[in-house]
Short mmCIF file of C-alpha atoms in Angstrom, two decimals:
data_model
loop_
_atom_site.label_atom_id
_atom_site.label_comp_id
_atom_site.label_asym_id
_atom_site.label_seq_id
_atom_site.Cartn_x
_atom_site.Cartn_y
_atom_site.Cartn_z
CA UNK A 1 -4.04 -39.45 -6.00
CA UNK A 2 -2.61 -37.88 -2.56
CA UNK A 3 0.28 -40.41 -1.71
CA UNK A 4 1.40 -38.55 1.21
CA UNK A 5 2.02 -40.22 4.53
CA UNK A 6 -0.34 -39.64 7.42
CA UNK A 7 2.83 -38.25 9.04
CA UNK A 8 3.25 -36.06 6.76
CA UNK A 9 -0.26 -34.82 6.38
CA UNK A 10 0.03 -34.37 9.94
CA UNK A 11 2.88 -32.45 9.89
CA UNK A 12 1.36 -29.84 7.10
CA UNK A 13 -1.67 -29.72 8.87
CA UNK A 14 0.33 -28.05 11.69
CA UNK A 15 2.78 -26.13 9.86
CA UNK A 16 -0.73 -24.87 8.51
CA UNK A 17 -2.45 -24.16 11.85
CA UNK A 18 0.82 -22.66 13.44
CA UNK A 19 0.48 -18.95 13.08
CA UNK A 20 0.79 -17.90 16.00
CA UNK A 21 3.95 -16.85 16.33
CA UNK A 22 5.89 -13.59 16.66
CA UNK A 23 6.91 -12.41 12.73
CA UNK A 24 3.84 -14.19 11.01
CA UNK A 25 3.81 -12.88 8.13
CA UNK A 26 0.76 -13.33 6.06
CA UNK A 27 2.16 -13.18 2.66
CA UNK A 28 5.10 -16.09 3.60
CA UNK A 29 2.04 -17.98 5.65
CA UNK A 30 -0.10 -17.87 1.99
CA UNK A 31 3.15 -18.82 0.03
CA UNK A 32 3.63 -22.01 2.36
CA UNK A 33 0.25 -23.06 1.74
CA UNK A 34 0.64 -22.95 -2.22
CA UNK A 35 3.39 -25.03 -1.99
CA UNK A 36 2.36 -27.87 0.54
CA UNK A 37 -1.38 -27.86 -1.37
CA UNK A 38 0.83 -28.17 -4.58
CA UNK A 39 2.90 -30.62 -2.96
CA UNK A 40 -0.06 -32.60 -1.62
CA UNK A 41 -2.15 -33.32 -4.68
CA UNK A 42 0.69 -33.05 -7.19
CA UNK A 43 -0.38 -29.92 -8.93
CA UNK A 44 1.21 -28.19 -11.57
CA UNK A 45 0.65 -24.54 -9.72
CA UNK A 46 -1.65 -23.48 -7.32
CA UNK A 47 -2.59 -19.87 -6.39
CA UNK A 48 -3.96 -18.02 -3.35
CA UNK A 49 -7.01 -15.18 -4.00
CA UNK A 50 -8.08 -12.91 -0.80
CA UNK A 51 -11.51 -10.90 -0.63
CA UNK A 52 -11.17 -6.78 -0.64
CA UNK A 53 -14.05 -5.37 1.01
CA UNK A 54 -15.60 -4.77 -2.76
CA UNK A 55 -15.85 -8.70 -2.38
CA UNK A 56 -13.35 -8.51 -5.19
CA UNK A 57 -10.83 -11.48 -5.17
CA UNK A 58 -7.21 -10.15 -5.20
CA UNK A 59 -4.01 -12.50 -5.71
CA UNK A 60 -2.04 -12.99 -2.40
CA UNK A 61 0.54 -15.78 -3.31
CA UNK A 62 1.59 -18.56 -5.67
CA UNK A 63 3.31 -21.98 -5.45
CA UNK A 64 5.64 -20.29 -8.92
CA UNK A 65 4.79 -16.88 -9.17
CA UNK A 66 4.89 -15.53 -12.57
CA UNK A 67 3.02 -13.36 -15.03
CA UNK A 68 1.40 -15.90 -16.67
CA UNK A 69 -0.56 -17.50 -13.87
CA UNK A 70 -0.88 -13.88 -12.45
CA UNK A 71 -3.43 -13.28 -14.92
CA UNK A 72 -5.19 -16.86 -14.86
CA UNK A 73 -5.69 -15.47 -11.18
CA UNK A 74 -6.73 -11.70 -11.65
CA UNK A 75 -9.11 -13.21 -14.33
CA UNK A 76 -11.19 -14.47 -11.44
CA UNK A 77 -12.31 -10.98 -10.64
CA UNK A 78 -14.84 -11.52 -13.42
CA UNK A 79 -14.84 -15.35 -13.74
CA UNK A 80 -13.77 -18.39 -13.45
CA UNK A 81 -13.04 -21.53 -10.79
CA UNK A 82 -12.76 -19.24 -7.95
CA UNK A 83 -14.94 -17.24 -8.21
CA UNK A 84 -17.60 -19.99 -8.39
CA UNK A 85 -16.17 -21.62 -5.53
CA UNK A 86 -16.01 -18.40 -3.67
CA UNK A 87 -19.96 -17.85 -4.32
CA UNK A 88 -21.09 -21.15 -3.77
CA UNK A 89 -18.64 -21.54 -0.72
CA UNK A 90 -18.20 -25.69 -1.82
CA UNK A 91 -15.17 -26.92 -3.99
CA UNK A 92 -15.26 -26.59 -7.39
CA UNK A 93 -13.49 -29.84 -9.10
CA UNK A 94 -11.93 -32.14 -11.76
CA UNK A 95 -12.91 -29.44 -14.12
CA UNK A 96 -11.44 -30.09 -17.58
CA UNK A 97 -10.39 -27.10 -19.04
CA UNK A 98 -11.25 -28.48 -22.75
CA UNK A 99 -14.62 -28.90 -21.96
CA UNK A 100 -15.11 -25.53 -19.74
CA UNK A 101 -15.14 -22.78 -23.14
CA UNK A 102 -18.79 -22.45 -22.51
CA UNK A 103 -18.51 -21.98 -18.78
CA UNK A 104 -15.61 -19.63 -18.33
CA UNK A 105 -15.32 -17.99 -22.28
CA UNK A 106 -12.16 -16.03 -20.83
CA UNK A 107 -10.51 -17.99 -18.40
CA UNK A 108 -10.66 -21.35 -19.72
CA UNK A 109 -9.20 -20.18 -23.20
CA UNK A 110 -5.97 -18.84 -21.48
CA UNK A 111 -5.45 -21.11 -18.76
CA UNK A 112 -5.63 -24.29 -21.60
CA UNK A 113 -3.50 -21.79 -23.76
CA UNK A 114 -0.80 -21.68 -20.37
CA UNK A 115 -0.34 -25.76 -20.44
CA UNK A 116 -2.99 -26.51 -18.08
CA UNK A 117 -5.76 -29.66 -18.57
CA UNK A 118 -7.83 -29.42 -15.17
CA UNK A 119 -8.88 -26.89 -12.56
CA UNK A 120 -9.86 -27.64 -8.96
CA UNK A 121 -10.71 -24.17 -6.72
CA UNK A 122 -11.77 -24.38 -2.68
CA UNK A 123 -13.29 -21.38 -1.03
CA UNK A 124 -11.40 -20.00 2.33
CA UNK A 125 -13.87 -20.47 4.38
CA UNK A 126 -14.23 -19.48 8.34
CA UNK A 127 -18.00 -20.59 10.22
CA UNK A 128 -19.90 -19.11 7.57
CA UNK A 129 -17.93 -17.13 6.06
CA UNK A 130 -15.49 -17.22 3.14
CA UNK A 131 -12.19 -14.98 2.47
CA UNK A 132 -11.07 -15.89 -0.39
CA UNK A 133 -10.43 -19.49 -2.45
CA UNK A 134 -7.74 -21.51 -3.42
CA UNK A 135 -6.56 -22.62 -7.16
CA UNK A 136 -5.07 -25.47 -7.95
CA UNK A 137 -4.21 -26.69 -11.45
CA UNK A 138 -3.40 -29.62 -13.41
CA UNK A 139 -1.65 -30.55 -16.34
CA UNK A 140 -3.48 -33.60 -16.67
CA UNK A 141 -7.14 -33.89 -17.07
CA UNK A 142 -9.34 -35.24 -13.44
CA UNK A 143 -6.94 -35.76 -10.57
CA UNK A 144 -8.48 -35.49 -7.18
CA UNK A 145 -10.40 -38.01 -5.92
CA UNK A 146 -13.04 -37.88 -2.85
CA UNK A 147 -10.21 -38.12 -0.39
CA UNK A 148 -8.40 -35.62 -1.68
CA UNK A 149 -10.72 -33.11 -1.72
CA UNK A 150 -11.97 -33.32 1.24
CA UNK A 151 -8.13 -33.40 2.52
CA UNK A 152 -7.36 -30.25 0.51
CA UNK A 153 -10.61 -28.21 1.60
CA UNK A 154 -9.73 -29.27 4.84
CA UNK A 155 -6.31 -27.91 4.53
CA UNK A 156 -7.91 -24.60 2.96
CA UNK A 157 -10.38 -24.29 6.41
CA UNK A 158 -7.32 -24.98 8.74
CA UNK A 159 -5.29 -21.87 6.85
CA UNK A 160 -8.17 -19.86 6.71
CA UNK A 161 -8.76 -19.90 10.83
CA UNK A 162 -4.84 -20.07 10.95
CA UNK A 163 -4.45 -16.93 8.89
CA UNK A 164 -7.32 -14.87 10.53
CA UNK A 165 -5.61 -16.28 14.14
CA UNK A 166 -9.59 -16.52 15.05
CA UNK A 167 -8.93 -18.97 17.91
CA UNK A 168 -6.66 -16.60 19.77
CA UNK A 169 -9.05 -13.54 19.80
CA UNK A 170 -12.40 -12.01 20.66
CA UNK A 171 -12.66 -9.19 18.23
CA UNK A 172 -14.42 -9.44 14.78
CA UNK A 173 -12.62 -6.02 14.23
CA UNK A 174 -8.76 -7.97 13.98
CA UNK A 175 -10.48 -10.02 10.81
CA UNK A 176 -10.61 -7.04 9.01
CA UNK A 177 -7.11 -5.71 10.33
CA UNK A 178 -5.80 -8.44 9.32
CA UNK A 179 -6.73 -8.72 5.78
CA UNK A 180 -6.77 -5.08 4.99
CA UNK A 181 -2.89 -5.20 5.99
CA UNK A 182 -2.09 -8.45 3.81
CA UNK A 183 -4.39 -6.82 0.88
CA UNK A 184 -1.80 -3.92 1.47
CA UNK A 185 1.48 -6.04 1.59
CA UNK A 186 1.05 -7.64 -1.45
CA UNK A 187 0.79 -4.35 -3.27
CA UNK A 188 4.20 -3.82 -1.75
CA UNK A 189 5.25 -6.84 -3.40
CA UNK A 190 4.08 -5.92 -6.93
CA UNK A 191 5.79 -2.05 -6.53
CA UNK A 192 9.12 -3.71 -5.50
CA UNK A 193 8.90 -5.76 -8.93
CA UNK A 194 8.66 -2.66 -10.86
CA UNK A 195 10.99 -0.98 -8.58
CA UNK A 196 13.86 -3.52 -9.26
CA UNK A 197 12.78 -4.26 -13.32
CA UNK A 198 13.20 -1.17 -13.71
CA UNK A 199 16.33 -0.77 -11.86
CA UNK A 200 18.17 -3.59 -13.78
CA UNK A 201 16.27 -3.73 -17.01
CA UNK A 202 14.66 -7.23 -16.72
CA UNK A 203 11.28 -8.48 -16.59
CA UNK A 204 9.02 -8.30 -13.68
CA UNK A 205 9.17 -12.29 -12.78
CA UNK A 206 12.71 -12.16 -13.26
CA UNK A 207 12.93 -9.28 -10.41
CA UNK A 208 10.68 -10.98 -8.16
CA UNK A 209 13.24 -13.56 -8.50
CA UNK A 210 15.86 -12.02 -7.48
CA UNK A 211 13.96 -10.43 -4.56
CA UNK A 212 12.52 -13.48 -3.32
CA UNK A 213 16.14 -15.23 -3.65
CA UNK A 214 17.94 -11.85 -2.10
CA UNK A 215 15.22 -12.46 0.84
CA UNK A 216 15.99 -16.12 1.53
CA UNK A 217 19.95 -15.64 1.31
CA UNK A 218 19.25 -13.20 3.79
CA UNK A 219 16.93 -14.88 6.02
CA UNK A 220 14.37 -12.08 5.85
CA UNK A 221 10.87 -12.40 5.28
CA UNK A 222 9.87 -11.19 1.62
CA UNK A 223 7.18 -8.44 2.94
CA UNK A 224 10.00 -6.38 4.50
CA UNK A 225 12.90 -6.87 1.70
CA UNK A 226 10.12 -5.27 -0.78
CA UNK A 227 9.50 -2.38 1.74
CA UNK A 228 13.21 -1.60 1.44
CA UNK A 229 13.32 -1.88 -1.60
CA UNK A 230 10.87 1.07 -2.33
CA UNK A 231 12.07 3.09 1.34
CA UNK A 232 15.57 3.13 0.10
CA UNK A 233 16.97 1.09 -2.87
CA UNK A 234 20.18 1.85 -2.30
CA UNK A 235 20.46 0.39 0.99
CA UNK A 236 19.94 -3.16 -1.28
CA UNK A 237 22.97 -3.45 -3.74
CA UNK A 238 22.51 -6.87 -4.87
CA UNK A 239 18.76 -5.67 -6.26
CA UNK A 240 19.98 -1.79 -7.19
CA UNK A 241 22.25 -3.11 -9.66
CA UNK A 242 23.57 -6.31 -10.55
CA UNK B 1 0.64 22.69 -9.80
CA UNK B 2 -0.52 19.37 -11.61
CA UNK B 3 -0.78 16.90 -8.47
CA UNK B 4 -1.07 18.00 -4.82
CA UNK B 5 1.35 15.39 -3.22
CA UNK B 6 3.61 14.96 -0.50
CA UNK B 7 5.37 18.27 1.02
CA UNK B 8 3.75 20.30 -2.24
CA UNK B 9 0.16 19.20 -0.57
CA UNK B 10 0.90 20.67 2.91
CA UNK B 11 0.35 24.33 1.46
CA UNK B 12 -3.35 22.66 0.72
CA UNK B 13 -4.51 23.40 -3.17
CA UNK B 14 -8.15 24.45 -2.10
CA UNK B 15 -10.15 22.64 -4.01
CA UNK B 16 -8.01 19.64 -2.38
CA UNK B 17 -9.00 20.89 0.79
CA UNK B 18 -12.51 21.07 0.38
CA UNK B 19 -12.94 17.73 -1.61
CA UNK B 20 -11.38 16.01 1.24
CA UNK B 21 -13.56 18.30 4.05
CA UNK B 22 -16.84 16.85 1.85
CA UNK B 23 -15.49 12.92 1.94
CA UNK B 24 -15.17 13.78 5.82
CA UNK B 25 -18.72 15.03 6.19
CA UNK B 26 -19.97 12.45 3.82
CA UNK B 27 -17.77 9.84 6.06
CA UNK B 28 -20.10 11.32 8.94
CA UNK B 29 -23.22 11.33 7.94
CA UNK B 30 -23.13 7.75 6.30
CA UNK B 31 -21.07 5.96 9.06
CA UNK B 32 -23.52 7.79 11.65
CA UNK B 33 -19.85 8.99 13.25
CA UNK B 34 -20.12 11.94 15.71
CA UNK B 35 -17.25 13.48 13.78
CA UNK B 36 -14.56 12.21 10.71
CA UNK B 37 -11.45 13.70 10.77
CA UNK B 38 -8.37 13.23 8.14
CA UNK B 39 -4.47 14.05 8.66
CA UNK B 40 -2.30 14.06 5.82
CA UNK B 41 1.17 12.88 5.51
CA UNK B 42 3.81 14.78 4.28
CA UNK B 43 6.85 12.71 2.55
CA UNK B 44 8.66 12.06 5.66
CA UNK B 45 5.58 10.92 7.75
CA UNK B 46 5.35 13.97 9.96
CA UNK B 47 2.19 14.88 10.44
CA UNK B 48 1.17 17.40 7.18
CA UNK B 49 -2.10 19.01 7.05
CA UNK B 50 -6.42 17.61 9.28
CA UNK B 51 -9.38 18.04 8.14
CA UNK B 52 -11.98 17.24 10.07
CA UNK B 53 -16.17 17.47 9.72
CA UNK B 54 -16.23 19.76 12.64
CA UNK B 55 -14.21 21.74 14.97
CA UNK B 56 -14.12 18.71 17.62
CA UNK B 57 -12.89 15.77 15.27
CA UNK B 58 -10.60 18.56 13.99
CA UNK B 59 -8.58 19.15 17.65
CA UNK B 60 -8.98 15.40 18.36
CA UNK B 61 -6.91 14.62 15.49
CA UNK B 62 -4.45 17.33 15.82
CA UNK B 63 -4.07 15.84 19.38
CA UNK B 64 -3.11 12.48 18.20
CA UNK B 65 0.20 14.22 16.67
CA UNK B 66 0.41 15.92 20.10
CA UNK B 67 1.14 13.09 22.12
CA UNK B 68 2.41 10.92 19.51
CA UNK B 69 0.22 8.46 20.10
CA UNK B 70 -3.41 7.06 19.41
CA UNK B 71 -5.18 4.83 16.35
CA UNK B 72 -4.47 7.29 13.62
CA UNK B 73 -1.13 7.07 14.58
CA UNK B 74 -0.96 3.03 14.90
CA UNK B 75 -3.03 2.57 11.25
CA UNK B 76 -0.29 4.90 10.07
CA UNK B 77 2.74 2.64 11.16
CA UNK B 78 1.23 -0.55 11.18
CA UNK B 79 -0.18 0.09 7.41
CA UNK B 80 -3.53 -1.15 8.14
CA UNK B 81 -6.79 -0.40 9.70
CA UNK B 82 -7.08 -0.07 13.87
CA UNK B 83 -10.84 -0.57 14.64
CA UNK B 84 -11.64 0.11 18.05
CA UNK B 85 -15.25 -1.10 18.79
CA UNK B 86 -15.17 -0.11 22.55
CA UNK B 87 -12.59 2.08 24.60
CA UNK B 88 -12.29 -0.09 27.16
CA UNK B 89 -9.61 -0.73 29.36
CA UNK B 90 -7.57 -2.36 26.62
CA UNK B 91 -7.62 0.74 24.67
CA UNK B 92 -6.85 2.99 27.66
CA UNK B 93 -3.85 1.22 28.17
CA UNK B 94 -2.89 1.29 24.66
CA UNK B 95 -2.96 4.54 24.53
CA UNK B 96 -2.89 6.37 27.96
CA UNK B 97 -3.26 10.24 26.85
CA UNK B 98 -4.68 9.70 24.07
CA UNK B 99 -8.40 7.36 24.97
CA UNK B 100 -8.91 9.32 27.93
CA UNK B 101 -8.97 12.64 26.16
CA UNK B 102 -11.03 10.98 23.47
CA UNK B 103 -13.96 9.80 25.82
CA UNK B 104 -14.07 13.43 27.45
CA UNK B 105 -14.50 14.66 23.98
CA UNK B 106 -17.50 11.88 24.60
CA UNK B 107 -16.26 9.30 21.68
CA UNK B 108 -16.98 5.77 22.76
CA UNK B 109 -15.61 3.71 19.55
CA UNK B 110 -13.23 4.92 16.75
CA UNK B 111 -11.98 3.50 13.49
CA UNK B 112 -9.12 4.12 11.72
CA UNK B 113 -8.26 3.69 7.87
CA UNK B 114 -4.83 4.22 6.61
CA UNK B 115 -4.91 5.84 3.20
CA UNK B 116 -2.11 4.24 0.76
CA UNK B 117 -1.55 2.12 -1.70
CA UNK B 118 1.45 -0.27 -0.78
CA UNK B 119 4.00 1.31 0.28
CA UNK B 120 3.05 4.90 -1.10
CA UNK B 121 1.14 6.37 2.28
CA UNK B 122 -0.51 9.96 2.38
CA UNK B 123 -2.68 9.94 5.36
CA UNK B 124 -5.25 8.44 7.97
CA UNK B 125 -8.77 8.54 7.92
CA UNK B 126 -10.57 8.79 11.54
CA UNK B 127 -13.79 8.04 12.03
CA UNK B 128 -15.25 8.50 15.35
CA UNK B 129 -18.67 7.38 16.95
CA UNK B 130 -20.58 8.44 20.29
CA UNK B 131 -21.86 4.82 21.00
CA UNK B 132 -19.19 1.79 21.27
CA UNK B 133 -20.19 -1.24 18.99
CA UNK B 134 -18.47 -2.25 16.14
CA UNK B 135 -19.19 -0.99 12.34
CA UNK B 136 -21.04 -3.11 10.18
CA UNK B 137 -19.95 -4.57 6.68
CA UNK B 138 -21.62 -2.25 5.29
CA UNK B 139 -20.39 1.00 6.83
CA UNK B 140 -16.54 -0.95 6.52
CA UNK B 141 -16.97 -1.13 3.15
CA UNK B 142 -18.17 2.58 2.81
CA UNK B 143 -15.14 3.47 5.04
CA UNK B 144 -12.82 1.90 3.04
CA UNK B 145 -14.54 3.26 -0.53
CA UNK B 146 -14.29 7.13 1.13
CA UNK B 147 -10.64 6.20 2.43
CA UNK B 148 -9.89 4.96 -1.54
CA UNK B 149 -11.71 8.72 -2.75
CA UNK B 150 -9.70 10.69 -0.22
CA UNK B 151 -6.31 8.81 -1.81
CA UNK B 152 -7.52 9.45 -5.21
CA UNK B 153 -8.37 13.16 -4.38
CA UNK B 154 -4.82 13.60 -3.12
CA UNK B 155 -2.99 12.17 -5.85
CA UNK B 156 -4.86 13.74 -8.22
CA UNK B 157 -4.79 17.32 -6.45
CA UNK B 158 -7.00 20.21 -7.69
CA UNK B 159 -7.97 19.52 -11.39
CA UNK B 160 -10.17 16.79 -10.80
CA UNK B 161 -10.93 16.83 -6.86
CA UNK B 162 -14.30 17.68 -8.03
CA UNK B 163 -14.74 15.23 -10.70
CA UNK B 164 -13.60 12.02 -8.19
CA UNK B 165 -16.73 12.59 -6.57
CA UNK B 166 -19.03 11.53 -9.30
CA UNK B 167 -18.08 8.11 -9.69
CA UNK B 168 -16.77 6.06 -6.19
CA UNK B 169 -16.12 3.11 -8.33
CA UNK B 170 -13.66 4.66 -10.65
CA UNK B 171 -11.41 5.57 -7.41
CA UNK B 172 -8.89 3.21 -7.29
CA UNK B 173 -8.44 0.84 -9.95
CA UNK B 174 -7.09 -2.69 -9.53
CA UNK B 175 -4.39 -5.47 -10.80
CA UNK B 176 -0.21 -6.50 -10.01
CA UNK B 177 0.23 -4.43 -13.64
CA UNK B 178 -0.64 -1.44 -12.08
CA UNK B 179 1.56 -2.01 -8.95
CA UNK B 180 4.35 -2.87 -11.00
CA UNK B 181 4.07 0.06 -13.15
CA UNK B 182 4.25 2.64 -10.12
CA UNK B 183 7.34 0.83 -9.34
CA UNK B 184 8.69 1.26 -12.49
CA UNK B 185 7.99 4.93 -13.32
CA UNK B 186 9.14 5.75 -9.47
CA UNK B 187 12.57 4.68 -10.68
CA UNK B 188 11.92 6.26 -14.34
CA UNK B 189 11.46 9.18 -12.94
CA UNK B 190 13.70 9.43 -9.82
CA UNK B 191 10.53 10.61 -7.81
CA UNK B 192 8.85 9.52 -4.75
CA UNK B 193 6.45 6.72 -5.25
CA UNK B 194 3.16 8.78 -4.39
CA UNK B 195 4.28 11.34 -7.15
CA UNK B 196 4.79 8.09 -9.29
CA UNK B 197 1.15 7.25 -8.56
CA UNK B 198 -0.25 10.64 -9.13
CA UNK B 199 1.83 11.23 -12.85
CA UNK B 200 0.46 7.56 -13.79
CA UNK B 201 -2.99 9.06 -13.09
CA UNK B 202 -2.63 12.35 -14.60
CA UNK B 203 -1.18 10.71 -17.87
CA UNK B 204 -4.01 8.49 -18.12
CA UNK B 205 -6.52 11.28 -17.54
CA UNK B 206 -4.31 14.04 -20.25
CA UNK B 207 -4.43 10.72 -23.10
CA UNK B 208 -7.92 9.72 -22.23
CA UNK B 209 -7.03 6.30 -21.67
CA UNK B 210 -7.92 3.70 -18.61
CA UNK B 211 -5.23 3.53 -16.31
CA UNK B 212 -4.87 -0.40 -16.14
CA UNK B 213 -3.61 -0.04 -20.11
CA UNK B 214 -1.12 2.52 -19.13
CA UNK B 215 0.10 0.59 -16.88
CA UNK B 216 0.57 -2.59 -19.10
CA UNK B 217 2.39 -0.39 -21.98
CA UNK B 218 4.87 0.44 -18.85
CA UNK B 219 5.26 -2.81 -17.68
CA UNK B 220 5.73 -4.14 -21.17
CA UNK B 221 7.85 -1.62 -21.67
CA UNK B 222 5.66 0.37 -24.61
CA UNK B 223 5.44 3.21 -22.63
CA UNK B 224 8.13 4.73 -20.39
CA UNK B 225 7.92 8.27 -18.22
CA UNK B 226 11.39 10.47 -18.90
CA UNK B 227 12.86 12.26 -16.18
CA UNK B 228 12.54 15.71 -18.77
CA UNK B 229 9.37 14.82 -19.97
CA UNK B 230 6.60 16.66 -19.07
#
């Protein structure tokens, strides 16, 4: 189903590998992802889950980011796609949703309920070990064939040595730097939401909109507008008050 | 008092005190660290309040403060851990007071843990070790589980700073509700986010309910914390 060019699988390939540069941001770098893997196989949505050190699988990023699939993702704490995929470190796909009651009693229910048909998930994985796993869903039932999944895990192995920068360092020790920070970041993320909902009486998604739109009209990266936004609200008009 | 937090904390509730002097022994023993030591934050960043396991780890963090400089101090600014498997040369150079007093005091590796949640940040937890090498998954995870105690013990302050210890799982609780929630109550109530965290808490604890459904009646707007309510 992938009917990208091989220039332009090229070209996401690097945009995937290329984080080494000054103001990566991990949250942005996860975001990207969602969107060119969404992009690539002509999802409906896909979402981004990170291990905590509990092994619990925490949601980083989506390609729309909304309540709805927010839940679809936290789900996966208990079960689900991901978390199979994340066990058995292999893809997990062409799942129809229909069919998958008896497999995932909770998640299958409310992700069929959301408008979705099919479920693919592909761990994170780096040498031999895996980070986290990758969700990507369908409104129609099947989708990915051989090529694509291999493309797509192969896309999910290049972001997970791009986002852990492994080739550019020695320590084991920056891993867990690393991840503990973006764990952290994306908490940010969900306190500015309440911060500004609250602010402006309007729904959570509806402030992260305005955030994340504040944030590109700005040119600043989305993990620093939402650390203003709790250091000093004022200092933002356009999200203090509309 | 119903929550030890930010410049309220630095007078030190003592039950607070000692909960967090146990999580620093129990840090010790279990991470087989020469010393743990802790420094709390007071609203503004400045250094508040160490504990430490013993009288070394307790000067060794007050130094860090000192000079301004060091991996408590990093984890603390950069919002994340700062592992430091060796003090090599690297590390001398990162911090140039600061290592060199530390291997005197005859630490070889040390490991920092910031404690927060998002952007709500109380403190630092230090764990240093005689012998460089780096710690394994299972001692990070146990760092990071006494680093989520020592945050619940501050935001819930004296009441229950003997009841955290019972159960490490029920520590910190999980999910972009619960985020969003502190958000919303730190505007509700026109009060720092860590005091946010801590009323969240205490509510759940006075109503006998789980946090995570506290935190959806806020988000969903069910529930909402009044600046005059108590």
């Amino acid at each position: 189903m992938s009917t990208v060019s091989a220039d332009r699988l090229a070209q996401i390939f690097v945009e995937v590998a290329d984080t080494l540069i000054d103001e990566f941001d991990v949250i942005e770098f996860l975001q990207m992802l969602a969107h060119r893997a969404a992009g690539l196989v002509d999802a409906a949505s896909v979402g981004l889950l990170l291990a905590d050190h509990r092994g619990q699988l925490q949601f980083m990023a989506a390609s729309d980011e909304n309540t709805k699939l927010l839940e679809l993702l936290q789900l996966q704490n208990h079960e689900g796609p991901c978390l199979d995929a994340f066990r058995i470190m292999a893809p997990v796909v062409n799942v129809d949703l229909r069919g998958a009651g008896g497999r995932w009693p909770h998640f299958a229910p409310r992700a069929t309920a959301f408008g979705f048909r099919s479920v693919h998930a592909f761990p994170l994985r780096l040498r031999s070990d895996v980070i986290g796993a990758m969700n990507v869903f369908g409104s129609e039932v099947g989708g990915l064939d051989d090529a694509d999944v291999r493309i797509v895990q192969a896309l999910a192995d290049v972001a997970a040595i791009g986002l852990l920068q492994a080739r550019a360092i020695s320590r084991s020790e920056v891993l867990t730097e690393q991840l503990q920070g973006a764990l952290n970041s994306r908490v940010v993320i969900e306190q500015a939401k309440g911060v500004v909902a609250q602010a402006n009486g309007i729904t959570v998604d509806a402030a992260f909109a305005l955030i994340r739109t504040y944030a590109r009209h700005n040119n600043r990266r989305l993990g620093e507008v939402a650390a203003q936004v709790l250091a000093d609200l004022s200092s933002l008009p356009d999200l203090a008050k509309r | 008092m119903t929550s030890g937090v930010d410049g309220e904390f630095v007078r030190g509730p003592p039950g607070v005190v000692d909960q967090l002097r146990r999580i620093c022994g129990t840090a010790e023993r279990a991470l087989f660290a020469s010393g743990v030591g802790m420094s709390v934050a007071t609203a503004d960043g400045t250094n508040g309040m160490t504990v430490a396991s013993d009288p070394t780890s307790e000067r060794l963090e007050e130094l860090q403060f000192t000079l301004g400089e060091g991996p408590c101090v990093d984890a603390f600014t950069t919002r994340r851990p700062v592992l430091v498997a060796e003090l090599d040369s690297d590390a001398m150079s990162r911090w140039p007071v600061y290592a060199p007093a530390l291997r005197d005091a005859g630490v070889r590796a040390v490991f920092a843990f910031p404690l927060q949640v998002g952007a709500a940040r109380l403190g630092v937890l230090d764990v240093f070790r005689a012998h460089p090498g780096p710690l394994s998954r299972i001692h990070l995870g146990q760092a990071l589980t006494l680093a989520d105690l020592a945050v619940a013990t501050l935001l819930d302050g004296q009441e229950r700073a003997t009841a955290g210890a019972d159960g490490l799982d029920g520590a910190m609780e999980y999910g972009a509700e619960l985020f969003q929630a502190q958000g919303m109550v730190m505007i509700q109530l026109g009060v720092t986010l860590t005091e946010a965290l801590a009323r969240l808490r205490a509510y759940a604890y006075a109503e006998d309910r789980r946090l995570t459904e506290v935190a959806a009646d806020v988000v969903a707007r069910r529930l909402s914390f009044d600046r005059d309510q108590q």
